[in-house]
XYZ file of C-alpha atoms in Angstrom:
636
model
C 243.450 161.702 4.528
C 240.940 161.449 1.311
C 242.934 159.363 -0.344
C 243.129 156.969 2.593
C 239.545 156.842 3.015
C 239.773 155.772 -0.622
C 241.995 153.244 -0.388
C 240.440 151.581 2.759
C 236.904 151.192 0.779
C 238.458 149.171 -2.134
C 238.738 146.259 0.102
C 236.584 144.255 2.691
C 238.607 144.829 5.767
C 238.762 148.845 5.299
C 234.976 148.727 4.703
C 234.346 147.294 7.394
C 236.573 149.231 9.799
C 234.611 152.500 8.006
C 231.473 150.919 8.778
C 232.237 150.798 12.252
C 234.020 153.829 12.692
C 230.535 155.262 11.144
C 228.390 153.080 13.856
C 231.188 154.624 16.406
C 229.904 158.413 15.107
C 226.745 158.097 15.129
C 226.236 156.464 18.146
C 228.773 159.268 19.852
C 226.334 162.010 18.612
C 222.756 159.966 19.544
C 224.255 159.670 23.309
C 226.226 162.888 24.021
C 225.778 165.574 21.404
C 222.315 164.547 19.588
C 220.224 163.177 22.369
C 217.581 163.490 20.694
C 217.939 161.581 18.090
C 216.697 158.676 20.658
C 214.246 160.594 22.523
C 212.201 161.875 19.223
C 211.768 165.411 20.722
C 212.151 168.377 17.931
C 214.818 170.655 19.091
C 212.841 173.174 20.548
C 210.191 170.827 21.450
C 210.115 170.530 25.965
C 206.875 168.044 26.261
C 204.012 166.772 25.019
C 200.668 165.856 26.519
C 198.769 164.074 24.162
C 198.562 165.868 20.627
C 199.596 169.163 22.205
C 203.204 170.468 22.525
C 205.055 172.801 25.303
C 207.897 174.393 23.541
C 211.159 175.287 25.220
C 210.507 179.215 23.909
C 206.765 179.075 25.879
C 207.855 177.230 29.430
C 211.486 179.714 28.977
C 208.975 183.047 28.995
C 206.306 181.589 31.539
C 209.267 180.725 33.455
C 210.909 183.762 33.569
C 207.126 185.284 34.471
C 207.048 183.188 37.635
C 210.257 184.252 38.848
C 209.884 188.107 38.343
C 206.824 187.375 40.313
C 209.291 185.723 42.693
C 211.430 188.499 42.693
C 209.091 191.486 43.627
C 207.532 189.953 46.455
C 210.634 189.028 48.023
C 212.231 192.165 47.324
C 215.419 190.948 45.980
C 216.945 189.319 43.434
C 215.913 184.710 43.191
C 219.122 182.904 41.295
C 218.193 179.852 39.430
C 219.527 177.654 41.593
C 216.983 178.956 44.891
C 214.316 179.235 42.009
C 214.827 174.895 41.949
C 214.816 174.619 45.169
C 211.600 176.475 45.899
C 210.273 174.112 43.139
C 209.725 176.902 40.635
C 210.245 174.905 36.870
C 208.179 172.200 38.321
C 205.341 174.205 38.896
C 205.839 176.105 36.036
C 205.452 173.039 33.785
C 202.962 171.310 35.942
C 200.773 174.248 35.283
C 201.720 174.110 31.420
C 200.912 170.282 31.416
C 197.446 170.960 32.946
C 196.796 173.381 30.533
C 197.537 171.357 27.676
C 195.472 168.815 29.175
C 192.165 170.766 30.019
C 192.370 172.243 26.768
C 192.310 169.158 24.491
C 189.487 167.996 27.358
C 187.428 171.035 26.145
C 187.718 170.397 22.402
C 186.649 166.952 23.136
C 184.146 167.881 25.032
C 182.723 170.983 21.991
C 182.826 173.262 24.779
C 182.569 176.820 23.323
C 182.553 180.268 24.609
C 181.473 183.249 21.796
C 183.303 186.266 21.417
C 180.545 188.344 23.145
C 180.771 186.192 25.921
C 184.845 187.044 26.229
C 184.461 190.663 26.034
C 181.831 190.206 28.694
C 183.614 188.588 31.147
C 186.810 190.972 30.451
C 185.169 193.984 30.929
C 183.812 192.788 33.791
C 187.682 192.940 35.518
C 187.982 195.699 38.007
C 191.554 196.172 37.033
C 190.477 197.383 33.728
C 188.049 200.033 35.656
C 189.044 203.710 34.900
C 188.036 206.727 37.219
C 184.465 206.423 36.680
C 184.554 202.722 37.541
C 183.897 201.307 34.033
C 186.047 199.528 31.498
C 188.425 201.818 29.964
C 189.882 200.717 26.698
C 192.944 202.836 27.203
C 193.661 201.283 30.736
C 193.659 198.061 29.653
C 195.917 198.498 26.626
C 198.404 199.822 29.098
C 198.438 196.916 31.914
C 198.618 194.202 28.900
C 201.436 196.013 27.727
C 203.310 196.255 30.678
C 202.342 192.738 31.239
C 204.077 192.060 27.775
C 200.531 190.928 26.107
C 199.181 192.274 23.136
C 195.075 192.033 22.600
C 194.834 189.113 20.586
C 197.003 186.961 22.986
C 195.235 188.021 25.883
C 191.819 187.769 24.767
C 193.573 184.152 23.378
C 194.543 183.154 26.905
C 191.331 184.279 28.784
C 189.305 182.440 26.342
C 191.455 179.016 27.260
C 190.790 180.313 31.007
C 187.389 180.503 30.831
C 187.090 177.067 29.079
C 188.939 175.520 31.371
C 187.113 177.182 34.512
C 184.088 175.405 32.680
C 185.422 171.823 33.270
C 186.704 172.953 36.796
C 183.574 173.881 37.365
C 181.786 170.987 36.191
C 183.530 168.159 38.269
C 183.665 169.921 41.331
C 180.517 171.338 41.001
C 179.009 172.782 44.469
C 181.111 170.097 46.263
C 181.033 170.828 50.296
C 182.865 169.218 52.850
C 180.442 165.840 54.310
C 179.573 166.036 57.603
C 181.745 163.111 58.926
C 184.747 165.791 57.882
C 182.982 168.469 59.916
C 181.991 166.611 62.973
C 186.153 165.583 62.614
C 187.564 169.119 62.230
C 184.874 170.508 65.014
C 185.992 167.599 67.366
C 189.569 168.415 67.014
C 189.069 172.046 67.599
C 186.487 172.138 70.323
C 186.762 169.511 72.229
C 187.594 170.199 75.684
C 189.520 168.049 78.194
C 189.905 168.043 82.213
C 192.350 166.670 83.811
C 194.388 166.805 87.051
C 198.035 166.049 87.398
C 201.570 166.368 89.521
C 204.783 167.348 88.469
C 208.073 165.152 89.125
C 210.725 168.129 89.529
C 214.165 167.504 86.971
C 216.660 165.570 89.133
C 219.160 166.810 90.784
C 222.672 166.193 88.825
C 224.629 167.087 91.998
C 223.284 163.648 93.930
C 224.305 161.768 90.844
C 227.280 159.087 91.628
C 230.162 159.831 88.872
C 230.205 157.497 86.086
C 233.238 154.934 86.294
C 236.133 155.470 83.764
C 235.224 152.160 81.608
C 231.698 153.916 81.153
C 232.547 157.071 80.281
C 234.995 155.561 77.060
C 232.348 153.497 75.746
C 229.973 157.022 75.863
C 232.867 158.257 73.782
C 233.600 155.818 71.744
C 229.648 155.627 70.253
C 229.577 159.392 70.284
C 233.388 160.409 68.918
C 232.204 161.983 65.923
C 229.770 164.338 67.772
C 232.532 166.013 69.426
C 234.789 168.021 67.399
C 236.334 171.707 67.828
C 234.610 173.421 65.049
C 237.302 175.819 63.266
C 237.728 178.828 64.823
C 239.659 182.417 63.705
C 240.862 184.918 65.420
C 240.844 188.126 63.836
C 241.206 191.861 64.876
C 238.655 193.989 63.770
C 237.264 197.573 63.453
C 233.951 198.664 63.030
C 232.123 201.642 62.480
C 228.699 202.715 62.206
C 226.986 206.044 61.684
C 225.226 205.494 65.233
C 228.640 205.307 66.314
C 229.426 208.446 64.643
C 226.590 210.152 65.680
C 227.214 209.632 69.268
C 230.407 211.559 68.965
C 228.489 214.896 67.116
C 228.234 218.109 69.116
C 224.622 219.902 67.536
C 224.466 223.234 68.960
C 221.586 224.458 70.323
C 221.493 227.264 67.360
C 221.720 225.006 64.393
C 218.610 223.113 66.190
C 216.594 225.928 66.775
C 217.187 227.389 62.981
C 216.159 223.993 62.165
C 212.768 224.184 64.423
C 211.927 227.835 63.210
C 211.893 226.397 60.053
C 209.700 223.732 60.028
C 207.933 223.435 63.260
C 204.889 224.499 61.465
C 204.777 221.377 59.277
C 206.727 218.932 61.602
C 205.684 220.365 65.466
C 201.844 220.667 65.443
C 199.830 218.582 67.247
C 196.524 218.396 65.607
C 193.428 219.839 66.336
C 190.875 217.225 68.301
C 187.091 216.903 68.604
C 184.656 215.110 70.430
C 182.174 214.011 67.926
C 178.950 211.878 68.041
C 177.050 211.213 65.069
C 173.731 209.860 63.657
C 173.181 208.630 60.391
C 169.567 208.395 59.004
C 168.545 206.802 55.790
C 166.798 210.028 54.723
C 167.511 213.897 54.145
C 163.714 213.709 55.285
C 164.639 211.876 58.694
C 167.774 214.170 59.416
C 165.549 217.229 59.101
C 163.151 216.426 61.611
C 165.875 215.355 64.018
C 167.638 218.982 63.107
C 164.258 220.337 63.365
C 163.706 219.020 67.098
C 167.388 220.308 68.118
C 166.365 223.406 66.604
C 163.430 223.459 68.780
C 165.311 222.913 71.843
C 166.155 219.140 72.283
C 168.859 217.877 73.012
C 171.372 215.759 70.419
C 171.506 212.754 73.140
C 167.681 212.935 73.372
C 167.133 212.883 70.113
C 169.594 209.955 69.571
C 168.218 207.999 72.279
C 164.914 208.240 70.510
C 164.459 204.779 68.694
C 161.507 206.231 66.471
C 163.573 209.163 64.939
C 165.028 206.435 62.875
C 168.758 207.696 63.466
C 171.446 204.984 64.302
C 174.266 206.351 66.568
C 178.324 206.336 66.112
C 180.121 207.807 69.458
C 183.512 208.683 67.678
C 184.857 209.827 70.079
C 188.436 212.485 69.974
C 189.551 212.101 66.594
C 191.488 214.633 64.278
C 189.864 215.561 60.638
C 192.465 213.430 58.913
C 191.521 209.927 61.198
C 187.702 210.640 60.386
C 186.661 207.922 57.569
C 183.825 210.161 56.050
C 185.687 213.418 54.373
C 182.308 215.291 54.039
C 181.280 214.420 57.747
C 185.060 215.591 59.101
C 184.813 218.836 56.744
C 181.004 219.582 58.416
C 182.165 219.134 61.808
C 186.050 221.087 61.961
C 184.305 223.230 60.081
C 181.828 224.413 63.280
C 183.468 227.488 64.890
C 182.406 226.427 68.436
C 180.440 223.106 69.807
C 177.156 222.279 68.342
C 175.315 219.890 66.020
C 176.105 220.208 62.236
C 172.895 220.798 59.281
C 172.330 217.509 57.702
C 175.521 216.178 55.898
C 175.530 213.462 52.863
C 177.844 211.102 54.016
C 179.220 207.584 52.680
C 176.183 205.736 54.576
C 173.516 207.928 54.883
C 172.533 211.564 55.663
C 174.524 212.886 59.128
C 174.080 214.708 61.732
C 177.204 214.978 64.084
C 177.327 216.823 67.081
C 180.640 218.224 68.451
C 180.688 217.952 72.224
C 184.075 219.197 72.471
C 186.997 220.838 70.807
C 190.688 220.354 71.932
C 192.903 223.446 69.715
C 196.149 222.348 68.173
C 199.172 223.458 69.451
C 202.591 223.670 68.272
C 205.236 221.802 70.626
C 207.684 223.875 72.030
C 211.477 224.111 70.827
C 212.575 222.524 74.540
C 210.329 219.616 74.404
C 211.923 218.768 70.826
C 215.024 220.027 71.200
C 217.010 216.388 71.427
C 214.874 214.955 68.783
C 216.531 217.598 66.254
C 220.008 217.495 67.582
C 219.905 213.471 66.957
C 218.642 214.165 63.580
C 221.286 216.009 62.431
C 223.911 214.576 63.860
C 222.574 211.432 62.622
C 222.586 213.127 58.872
C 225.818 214.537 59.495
C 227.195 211.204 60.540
C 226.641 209.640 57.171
C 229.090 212.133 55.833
C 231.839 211.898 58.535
C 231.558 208.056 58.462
C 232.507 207.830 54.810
C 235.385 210.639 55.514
C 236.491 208.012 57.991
C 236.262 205.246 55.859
C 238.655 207.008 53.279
C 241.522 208.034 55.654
C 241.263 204.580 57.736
C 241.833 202.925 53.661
C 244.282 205.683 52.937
C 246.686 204.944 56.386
C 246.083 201.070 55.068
C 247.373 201.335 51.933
C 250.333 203.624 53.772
C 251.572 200.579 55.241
C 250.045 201.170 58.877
C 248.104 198.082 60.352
C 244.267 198.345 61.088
C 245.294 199.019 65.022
C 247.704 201.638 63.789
C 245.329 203.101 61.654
C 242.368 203.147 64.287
C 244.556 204.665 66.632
C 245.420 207.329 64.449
C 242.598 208.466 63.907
C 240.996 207.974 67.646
C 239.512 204.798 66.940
C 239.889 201.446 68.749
C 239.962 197.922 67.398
C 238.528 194.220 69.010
C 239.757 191.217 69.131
C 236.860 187.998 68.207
C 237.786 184.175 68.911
C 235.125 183.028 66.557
C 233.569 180.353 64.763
C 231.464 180.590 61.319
C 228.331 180.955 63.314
C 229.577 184.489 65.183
C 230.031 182.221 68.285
C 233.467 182.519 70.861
C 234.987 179.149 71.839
C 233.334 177.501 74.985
C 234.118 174.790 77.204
C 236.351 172.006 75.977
C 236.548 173.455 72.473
C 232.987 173.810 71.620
C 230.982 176.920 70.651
C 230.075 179.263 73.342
C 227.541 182.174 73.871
C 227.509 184.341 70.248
C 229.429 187.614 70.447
C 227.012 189.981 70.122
C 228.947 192.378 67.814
C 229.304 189.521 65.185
C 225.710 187.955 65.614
C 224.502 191.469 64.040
C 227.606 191.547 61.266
C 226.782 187.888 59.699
C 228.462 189.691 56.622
C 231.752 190.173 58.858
C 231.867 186.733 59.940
C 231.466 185.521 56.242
C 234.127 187.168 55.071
C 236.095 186.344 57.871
C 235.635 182.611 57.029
C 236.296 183.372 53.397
C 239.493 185.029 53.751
C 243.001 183.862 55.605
C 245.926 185.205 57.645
C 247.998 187.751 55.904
C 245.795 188.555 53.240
C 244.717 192.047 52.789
C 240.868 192.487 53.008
C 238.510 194.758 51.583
C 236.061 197.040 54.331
C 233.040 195.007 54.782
C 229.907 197.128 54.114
C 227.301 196.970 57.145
C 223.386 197.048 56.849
C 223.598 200.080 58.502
C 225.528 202.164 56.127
C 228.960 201.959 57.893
C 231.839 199.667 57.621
C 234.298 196.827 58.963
C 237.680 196.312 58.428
C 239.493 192.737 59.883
C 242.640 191.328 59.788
C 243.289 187.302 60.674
C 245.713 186.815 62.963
C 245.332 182.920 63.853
C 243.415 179.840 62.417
C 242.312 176.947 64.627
C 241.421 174.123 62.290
C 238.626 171.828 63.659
C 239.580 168.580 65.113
C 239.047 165.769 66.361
C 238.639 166.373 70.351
C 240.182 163.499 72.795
C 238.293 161.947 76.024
C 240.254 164.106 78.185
C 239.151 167.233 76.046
C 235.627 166.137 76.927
C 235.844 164.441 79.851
C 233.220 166.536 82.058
C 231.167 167.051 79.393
C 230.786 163.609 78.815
C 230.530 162.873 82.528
C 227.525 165.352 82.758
C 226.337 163.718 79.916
C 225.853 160.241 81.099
C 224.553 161.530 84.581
C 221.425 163.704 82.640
C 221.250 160.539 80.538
C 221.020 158.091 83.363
C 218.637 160.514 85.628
C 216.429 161.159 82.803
C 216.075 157.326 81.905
C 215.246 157.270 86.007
C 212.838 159.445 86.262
C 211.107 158.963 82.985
C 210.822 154.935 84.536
C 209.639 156.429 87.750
C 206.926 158.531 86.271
C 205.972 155.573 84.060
C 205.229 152.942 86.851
C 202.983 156.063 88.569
C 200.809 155.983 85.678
C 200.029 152.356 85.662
C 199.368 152.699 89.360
C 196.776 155.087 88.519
C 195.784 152.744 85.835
C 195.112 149.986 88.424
C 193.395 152.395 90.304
C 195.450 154.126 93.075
C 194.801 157.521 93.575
C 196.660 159.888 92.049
C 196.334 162.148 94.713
C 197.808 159.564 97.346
C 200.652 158.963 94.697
C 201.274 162.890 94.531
C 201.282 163.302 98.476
C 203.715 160.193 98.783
C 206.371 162.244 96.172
C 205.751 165.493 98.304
C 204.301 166.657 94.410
C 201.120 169.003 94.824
C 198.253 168.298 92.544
C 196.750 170.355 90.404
C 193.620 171.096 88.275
C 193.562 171.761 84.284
C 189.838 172.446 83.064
C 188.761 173.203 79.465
C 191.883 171.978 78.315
C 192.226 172.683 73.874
C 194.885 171.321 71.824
C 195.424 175.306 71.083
C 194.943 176.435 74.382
C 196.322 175.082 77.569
C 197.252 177.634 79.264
C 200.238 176.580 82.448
C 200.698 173.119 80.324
C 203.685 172.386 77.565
C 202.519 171.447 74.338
C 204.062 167.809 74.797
C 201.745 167.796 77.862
C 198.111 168.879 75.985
C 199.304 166.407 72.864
C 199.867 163.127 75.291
C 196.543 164.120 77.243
C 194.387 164.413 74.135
C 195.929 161.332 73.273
C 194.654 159.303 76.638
C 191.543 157.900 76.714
C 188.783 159.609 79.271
C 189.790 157.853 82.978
C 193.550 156.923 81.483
C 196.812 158.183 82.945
C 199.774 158.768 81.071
C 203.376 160.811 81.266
C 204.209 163.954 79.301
C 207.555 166.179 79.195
C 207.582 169.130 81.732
C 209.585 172.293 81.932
C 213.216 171.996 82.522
C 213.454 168.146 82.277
C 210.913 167.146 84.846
C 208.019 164.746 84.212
C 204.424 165.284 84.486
C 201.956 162.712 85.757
C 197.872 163.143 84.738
C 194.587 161.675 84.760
C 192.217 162.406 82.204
C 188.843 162.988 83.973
C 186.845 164.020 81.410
C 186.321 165.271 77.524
C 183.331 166.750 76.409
C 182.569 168.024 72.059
C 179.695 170.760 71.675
C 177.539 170.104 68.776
C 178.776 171.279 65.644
C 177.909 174.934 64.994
C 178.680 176.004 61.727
C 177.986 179.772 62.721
C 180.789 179.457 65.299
C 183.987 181.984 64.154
C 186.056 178.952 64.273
C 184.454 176.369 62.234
C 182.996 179.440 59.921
C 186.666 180.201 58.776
C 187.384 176.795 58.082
C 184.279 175.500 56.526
C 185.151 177.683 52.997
C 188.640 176.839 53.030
C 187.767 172.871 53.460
C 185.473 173.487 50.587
C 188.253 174.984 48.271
C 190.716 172.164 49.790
C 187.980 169.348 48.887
C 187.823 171.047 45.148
C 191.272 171.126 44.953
C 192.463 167.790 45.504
C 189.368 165.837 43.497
C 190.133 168.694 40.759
C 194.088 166.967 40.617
C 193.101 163.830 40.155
C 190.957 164.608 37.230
C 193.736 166.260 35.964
C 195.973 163.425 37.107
C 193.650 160.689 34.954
C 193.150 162.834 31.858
C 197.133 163.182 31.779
C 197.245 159.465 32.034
C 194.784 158.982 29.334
C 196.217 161.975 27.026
C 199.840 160.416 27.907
C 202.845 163.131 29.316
C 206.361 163.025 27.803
C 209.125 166.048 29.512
C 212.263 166.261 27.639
C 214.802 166.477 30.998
C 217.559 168.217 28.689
C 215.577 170.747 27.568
C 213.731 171.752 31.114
C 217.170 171.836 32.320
C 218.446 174.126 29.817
C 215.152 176.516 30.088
C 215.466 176.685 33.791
C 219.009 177.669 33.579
C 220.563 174.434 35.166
C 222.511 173.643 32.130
C-alpha cells in the first residue's frame, strides 16, 4: 500500500487525489470524531465565561453532588435520564456560570476579604459547634471530610462565597417590595365580594330528542380517533400477602400470655399523670416569697392570681413526665409523693414553682384488654415465615409441570381471573376502560409485568410492597383497535345530547345575565325559572365557602353591579350579581400579608439579582461545549 502511495505522488493527478483524500480525513475527524477542532474547546474544557473556565472534571463532581443530594431526599435511587428531566445539569452549570461570573466581577471590582475575616465567619457556623456550643476544630475536620473537602478547599470556596454575597449584597441592597406591589397582593387577598345568585339545575338527558343517524356519523367521523379499545389481557393470577397469611394463623391464648408476662412491664403501662400548674418568676428572690406565702398558709391559686408577686402562670394541665418540656420542672413535680406545691425549681425560663393538683397512678393494662393485639402480632410475624414457605412450594409444583390453578389448589389456595388494561382497569361499555379492579390498582407492579410479558411464557413471582408475592399466567390478548359507529353508537348518542343540552343551557344562562345587565331583576328572573336565590357575603378568592372555584374566579372577575355565568356542580349553570366589593387598608401586621411581605422581599432580590447576573454574563461573554455537558451528565 506504501509503495502505492509512492507512486501516486510522482505525478499531478495522484497528488491531487492524496490531497483530497487528506481534505476528506480531516474534515471526517473535525465533524464526527474531533469536534473540537471547530469549536476551540480543550478536551476537558465544558465552558467559559469570560477569562474563566468550567472544566468537564469540576461540573462532573458538582454534578454528581447535586444528585446525591437528589437521591437522599427522595429516598431512592435518580437515573440520569429523570436527573434531565428535573433540569438537574442545567442548574448545575447555571450555578457554575454565575460563579465564574461574580467572581471575575469581584476581582474587578478589588473586593477583598482577609484571612481573619474567613475564620471569623466560619467559626461562626453552628454546624461546626461541639457540645459546649463553640467551634470545635475536630468537628469540623470530620463534616468536610465526609463532605469530600479538605481545609484549604473549603476555606477556598467560602472565601469565593463570601465575595460573592458582597456583590449580592450590594445591588440588592435593603430592597423591599413598593407599595403599589403591596396594595396589589393585599387587594387580591383581602378583598371581599357579595353577591347573590340562582342556580340553573344540569338538564335532563332523558327529555333530550335522539340525534338523527346523519348526525351521529359526522360526531364520529371528527372524533374516530378518540375512540379506540385500548389493549386489554386477560390473565389468571394468584396472590398472596402476609395479611393474607396472617388471617389464616391460630395464636393460642398461651403463647400470648407468655408473650404479655414478658413484656407487659415495658409495652402495657399506661403512664403515670398529673395535674400541674406552674409559675415562673424571673427571680430565686420572687419564687421565695411566693413559697414563703404558701408556706404561710395561702393558697397556690391566690398567690398566682396576685399580679404583684411577679409570677406569670402556665395551667399544664394532665401531662406525663416524659410530655413535660422542662426536665428539671417534670423531675420536681413526679418527684412529690402526694399533691402539693414544689420548692423553687431552675427551669429553662425562669425559677418555678409548680403545684400538683392531682395525681392519676399508672397502671398496667390487663392481659384481656390486649389479648388480640398480641395474637395479631404474632401471627403477623409468623406470617412472614409461612408466606415465603408458600412461595417455595407454589415455585416448586410450577417447575413440576402443574399450572398456577393446579398449584394453588394444591396447596389450598385459589386463583382470579382480571380482564385488564395497562392502567389496572376491566373493560367497560363498548370496549372502553371501566371501573379499576381494586386488587390490581394496589399491584401497579402486577399489571406492569403483565403488560410486559405474553401468553405462554413462563413468569417470574412478582414481589408485592407488602412483602408477599404474585404469580400470573396470560391466557388471552385483545389488541387495541379501531372501534366502529355501531361499537359506539350510544355512547356517541349520549354524547351529542350532553353536548347539545350543555350548549342550551350555557345560551340560556347567558341571555339571563344580560337581562340583569339591562336591569331586570334577578330575583324576578330566578322566580320565573322556579330557581331560588341565594346570598354569598364576604366572598375570597380562597374562601367561598357553598361556591365552585369556577364560580368565585368569574365573580371576582365582574365588575361591582355586573352579572355574569359560572360552572356549577354536576353540569348546571350559575347565574350572579355582584353587589358589592370592599379592600381593608393594607395592614402589614395582618398574619396574611406578614408571611408574604418577607418572601416578596427575597422574590424582588431574586429576580433583579438574575439580571445582574444575566448582563455581566453578557458582558463577560458564555460559551457551553454541548458534547461535553452531554457526556458529564451521562447522556452520551
Amino acid at each position: 500500500m506504501l509503495d502505492g502511495l509512492r507512486i501516486m505522488s510522482k505525478n499531478i493527478f495522484g497528488r491531487t487525489l492524496l490531497a483530497v483524500f487528506a481534505a476528506l480525513i480531516v474534515i471526517g475527524f473535525g465533524f464526527f470524531g474531533i469536534r473540537d477542532v471547530f469549536t476551540n474547546f480543550r478536551a476537558n474544557q465544558l465552558a467559559t465565561v469570560g477569562d474563566a473556565e468550567i472544566s468537564v472534571a469540576q461540573f462532573r463532581n458538582d454534578y454528581q453532588s447535586a444528585l446525591q443530594r437528589a437521591q437522599r431526599q427522595a429516598k431512592r435511587a435518580i437515573t440520569n435520564d429523570e436527573a434531565r428531566q428535573m433540569g438537574l445539569d442545567r442548574q448545575v452549570l447555571s450555578q457554575l456560570l454565575t460563579g465564574a461570573a461574580l467572581d471575575q466581577d469581584s476581582k474587578k471590582l478589588g473586593l477583598a476579604l482577609s484571612s481573619a475575616e474567613i475564620a471569623r465567619l466560619i467559626k461562626a457556623e453552628k454546624m461546626f459547634a461541639g457540645p459546649t456550643g463553640a467551634f470545635d476544630q475536630a468537628r469540623m475536620n470530620e463534616i468536610l471530610r465526609d463532605n469530600g473537602y479538605t481545609e484549604a478547599s473549603y476555606l477556598r470556596e467560602q472565601r469565593e462565597f463570601a465575595l460573592r454575597q458582597q456583590i449580592a449584597d450590594a445591588v440588592t441592597g435593603a430592597l423591599k417590595a413598593p407599595e403599589v406591589l403591596l396594595a396589589a397582593v393585599n387587594s387580591f387577598t383581602s378583598e371581599t365580594r357579595k353577591a347573590e345568585y340562582f342556580v340553573l339545575p344540569a338538564p335532563d338527558l332523558a327529555k333530550a330528542a335522539a340525534p338523527t343517524d346523519e348526525a351521529v356519523k359526522a360526531y364520529y367521523d371528527l372524533r374516530k380517533e378518540g375512540y379506540r379499545s385500548p389493549e386489554f389481557r386477560k390473565a389468571n393470577v394468584l396472590m398472596l400477602s402476609p395479611a393474607d397469611v396472617a388471617k389464616t394463623i391460630q395464636i393460642s391464648d398461651e403463647a400470648a400470655k407468655k408473650v404479655y408476662d414478658q413484656t407487659a412491664a415495658q409495652r402495657f403501662i399506661a403512664p403515670e399523670k398529673r395535674t400541674i400548674a406552674q409559675l415562673t418568676f424571673p427571680s430565686e428572690a420572687d419564687a421565695a416569697k411566693a413559697r414563703a406565702r404558701i408556706d404561710a398558709g395561702e393558697s397556690f391559686d391566690a398567690v398566682a392570681a396576685d399580679k404583684n408577686a411577679g409570677g406569670v402562670l402556665a395551667d399544664i394541665g394532665a401531662t406525663t413526665r416524659a410530655a413535660m418540656f422542662d426536665k428539671g420542672v417534670a423531675d420536681a413535680a413526679f418527684g412529690l409523693s402526694q399533691p402539693g406545691v414544689t420548692r423553687p425549681i431552675p427551669g429553662k425560663f425562669g425559677v418555678v414553682l409548680a403545684n400538683v393538683s392531682q395525681i392519676e397512678p399508672g397502671a398496667t393494662k390487663p392481659f384481656d384488654e390486649v389479648k388480640e393485639q398480641i395474637k395479631g402480632e404474632l401471627a403477623q410475624a409468623q406470617a412472614k415465615g409461612d408466606t415465603q414457605a408458600l412461595h417455595d412450594k407454589i415455585e416448586d409444583l410450577r417447575a413440576s409441570g402443574k399450572t398456577l390453578a393446579q398449584a394453588a389448589e394444591a396447596l389450598g389456595l385459589q386463583t382470579q381471573t382480571y380482564l385488564t388494561d395497562a392502567s389496572g382497569a376491566g373493560k367497560g361499555e363498548a370496549g372502553q376502560p371501566g371501573a379499576p379492579i381494586p386488587a390490581l390498582a394496589a399491584a401497579p407492579e402486577l399489571v406492569k409485568a403483565i403488560f410486559a410479558s405474553d401468553v405462554g411464557v413462563d413468569n417470574e413471582a412478582v414481589t408485592r410492597k407488602d412483602g408477599g408475592f404474585s404469580w400470573f399466567e396470560i391466557n388471552a390478548v385483545e389488541t387495541s383497535r379501531q372501534l366502529s359507529l355501531d361499537d359506539v353508537r350510544p355512547l356517541l348518542v349520549k354524547a351529542i345530547q350532553e353536548s347539545e343540552a350543555q350548549k342550551a343551557l350555557a345560551a340560556k344562562a347567558n341571555e339571563l345575565a344580560r337581562k340583569i345587565d339591562s336591569g331586570e331583576s334577578l330575583a324576578t328572573l330566578a322566580a320565573a325559572n322556579n330557581a331560588a336565590v341565594e346570598q354569598a357575603s364576604g366572598v375570597k378568592r380562597s374562601d367561598a365557602p357553598g361556591l365552585a372555584p369556577a364560580a368565585v374566579q368569574q365573580i371576582f372577575g365582574t365588575p361591582v353591579g355586573g352579572a355574569g355565568v359560572a360552572l356549577a356542580d354536576r353540569g348546571g349553570r350559575i347565574v350572579f350579581k355582584v353587589l358589592d366589593a370592599t379592600t381593608p387598608p393594607i395592614d402589614l401586621k395582618s398574619p396574611v400579608l406578614a408571611g408574604l411581605v418577607p418572601q416578596l422581599d427575597t422574590s424582588l432580590a431574586d429576580d433583579l439579582f438574575s439580571q445582574y447576573v444575566s448582563g455581566l454574563q453578557t458582558q463577560l461573554g458564555v460559551r457551553v461545549n454541548q458534547t461535553a455537558l452531554r457526556a458529564a451528565g451521562g447522556q452520551e
